[in-house]
PDB file of C-alpha atoms in Angstrom:
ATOM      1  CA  UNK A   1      17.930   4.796  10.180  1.00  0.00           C
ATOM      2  CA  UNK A   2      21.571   5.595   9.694  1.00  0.00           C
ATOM      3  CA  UNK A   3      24.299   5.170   6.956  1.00  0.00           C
ATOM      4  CA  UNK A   4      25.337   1.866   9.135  1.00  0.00           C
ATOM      5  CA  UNK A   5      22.246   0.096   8.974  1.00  0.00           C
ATOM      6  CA  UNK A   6      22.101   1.367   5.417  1.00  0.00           C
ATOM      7  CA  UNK A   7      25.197  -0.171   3.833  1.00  0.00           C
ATOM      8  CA  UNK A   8      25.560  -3.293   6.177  1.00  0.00           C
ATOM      9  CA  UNK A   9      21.461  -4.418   5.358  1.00  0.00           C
ATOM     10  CA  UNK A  10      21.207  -5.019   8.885  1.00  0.00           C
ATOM     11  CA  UNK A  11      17.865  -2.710   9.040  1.00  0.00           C
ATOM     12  CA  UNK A  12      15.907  -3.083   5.409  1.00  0.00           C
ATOM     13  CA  UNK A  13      14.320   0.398   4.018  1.00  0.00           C
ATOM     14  CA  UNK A  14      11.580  -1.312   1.987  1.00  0.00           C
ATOM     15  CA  UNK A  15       8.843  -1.477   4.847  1.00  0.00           C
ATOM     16  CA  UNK A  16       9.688   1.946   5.795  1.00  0.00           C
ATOM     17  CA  UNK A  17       9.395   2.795   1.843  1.00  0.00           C
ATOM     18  CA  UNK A  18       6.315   0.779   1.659  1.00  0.00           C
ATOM     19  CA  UNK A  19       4.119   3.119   3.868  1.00  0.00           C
ATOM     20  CA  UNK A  20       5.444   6.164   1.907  1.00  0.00           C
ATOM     21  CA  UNK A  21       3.845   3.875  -1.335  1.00  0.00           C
ATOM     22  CA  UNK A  22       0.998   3.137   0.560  1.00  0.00           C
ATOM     23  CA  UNK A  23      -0.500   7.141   0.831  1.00  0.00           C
ATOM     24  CA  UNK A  24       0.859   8.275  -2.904  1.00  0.00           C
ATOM     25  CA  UNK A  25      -0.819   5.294  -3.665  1.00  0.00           C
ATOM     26  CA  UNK A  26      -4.182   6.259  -1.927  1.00  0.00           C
ATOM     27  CA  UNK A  27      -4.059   9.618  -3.125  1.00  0.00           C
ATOM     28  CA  UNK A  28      -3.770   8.254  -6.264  1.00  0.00           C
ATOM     29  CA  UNK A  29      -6.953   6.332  -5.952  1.00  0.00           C
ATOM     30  CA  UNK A  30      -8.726   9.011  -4.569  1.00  0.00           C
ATOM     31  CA  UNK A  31      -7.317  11.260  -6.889  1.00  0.00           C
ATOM     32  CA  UNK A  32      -8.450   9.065  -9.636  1.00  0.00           C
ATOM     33  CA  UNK A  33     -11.860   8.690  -8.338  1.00  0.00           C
ATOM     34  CA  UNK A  34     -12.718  12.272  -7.859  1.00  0.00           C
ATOM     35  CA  UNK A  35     -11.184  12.941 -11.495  1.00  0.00           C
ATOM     36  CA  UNK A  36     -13.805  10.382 -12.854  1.00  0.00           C
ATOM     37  CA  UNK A  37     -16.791  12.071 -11.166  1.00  0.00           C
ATOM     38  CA  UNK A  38     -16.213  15.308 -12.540  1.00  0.00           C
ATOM     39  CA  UNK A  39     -16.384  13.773 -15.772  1.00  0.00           C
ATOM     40  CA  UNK A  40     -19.274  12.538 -15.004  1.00  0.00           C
ATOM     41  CA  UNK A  41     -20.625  15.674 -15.158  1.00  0.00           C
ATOM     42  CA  UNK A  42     -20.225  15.718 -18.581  1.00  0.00           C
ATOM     43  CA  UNK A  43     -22.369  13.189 -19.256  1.00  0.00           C
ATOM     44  CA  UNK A  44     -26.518  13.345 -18.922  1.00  0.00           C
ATOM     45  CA  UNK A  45     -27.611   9.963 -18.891  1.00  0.00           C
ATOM     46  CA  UNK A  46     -25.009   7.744 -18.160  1.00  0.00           C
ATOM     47  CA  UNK A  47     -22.606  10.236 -15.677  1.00  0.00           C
ATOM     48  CA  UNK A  48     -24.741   8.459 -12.627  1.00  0.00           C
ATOM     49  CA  UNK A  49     -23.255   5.522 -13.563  1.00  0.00           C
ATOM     50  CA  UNK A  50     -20.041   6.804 -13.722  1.00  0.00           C
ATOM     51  CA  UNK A  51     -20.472   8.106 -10.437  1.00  0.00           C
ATOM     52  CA  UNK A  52     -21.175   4.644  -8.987  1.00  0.00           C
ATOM     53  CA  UNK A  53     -18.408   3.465 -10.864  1.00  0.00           C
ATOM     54  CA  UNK A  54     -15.786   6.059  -9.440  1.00  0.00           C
ATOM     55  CA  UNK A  55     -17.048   5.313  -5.840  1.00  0.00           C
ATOM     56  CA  UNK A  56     -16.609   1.802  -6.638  1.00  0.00           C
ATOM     57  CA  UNK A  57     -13.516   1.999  -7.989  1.00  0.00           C
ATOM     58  CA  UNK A  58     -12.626   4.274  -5.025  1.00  0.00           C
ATOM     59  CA  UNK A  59     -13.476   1.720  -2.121  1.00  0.00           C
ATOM     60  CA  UNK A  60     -12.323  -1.325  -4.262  1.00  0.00           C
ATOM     61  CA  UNK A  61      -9.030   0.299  -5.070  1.00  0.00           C
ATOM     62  CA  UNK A  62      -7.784   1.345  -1.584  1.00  0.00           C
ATOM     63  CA  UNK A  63      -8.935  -2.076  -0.151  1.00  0.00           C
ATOM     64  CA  UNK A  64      -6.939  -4.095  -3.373  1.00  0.00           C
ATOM     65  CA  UNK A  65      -4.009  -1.367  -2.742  1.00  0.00           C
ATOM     66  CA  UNK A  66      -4.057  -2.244   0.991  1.00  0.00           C
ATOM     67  CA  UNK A  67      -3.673  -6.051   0.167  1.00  0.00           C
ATOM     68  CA  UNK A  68      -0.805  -5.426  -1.869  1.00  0.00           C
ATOM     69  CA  UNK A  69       1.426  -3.483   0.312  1.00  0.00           C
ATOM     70  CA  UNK A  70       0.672  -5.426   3.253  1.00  0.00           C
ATOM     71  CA  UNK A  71       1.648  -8.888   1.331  1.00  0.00           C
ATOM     72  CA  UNK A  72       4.910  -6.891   0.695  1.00  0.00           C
ATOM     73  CA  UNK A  73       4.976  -5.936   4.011  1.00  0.00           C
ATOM     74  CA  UNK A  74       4.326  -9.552   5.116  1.00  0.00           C
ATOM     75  CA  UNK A  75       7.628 -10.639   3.913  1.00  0.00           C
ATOM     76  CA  UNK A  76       9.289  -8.187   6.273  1.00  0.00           C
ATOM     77  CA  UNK A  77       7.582  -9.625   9.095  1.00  0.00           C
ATOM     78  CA  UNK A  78       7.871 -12.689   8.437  1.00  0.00           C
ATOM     79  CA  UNK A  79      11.652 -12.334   8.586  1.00  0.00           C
ATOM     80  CA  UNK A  80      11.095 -10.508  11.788  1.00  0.00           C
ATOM     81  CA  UNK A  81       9.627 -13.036  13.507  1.00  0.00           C
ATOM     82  CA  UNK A  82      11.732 -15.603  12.506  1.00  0.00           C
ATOM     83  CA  UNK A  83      14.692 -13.452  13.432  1.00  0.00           C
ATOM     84  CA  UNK A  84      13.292 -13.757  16.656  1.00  0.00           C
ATOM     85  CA  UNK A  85      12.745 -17.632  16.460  1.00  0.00           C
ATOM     86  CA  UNK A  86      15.899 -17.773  15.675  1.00  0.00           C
ATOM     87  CA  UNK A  87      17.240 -15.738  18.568  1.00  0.00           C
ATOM     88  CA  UNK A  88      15.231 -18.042  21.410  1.00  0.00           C
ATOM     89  CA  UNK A  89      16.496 -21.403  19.957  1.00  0.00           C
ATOM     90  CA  UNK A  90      19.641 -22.626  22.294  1.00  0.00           C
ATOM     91  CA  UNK A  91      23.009 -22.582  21.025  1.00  0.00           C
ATOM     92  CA  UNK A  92      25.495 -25.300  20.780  1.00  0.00           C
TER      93      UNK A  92
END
């Protein structure tokens, strides 16, 4: 991507931006999730359930994360493809 497609918003920089969001975002997660099993380990009787709660926070979290930057991402495609609809009709 260069300054051109920059200022005249010919290429957008969100879905590039997006998948960039997308891994801070799943380090987060994971980050999150190991941060809540060493806690865990301050806890006798109920760290076990923390643990199964950080693993299913871990698994639900990337797959809800995953949803939400692709519905971003569907916008983008969706403009794509009717970019190219638009391209393949005749003109008058």
């Amino acid at each position: 991507m260069n300054i051109q497609d920059m200022t005249s918003f010919d290429k957008f920089l969100t879905p590039t931006l997006i998948k960039v969001v997308y891994w801070i975002g799943n380090a987060g997660i994971a980050l999150m999730s190991l941060m809540m099993i060493l806690s865990a380990f301050s806890y006798m009787g109920r760290g076990v359930m923390q643990v199964l709660g950080a693993i299913v926070f871990f698994v639900v979290g990337l797959i809800f994360w995953r949803v939400m930057c692709e519905g971003i991402m569907l916008t983008f495609r969706i403009y794509d493809r009717l970019t190219e609809i638009r391209d393949r009709l005749p003109r008058n």
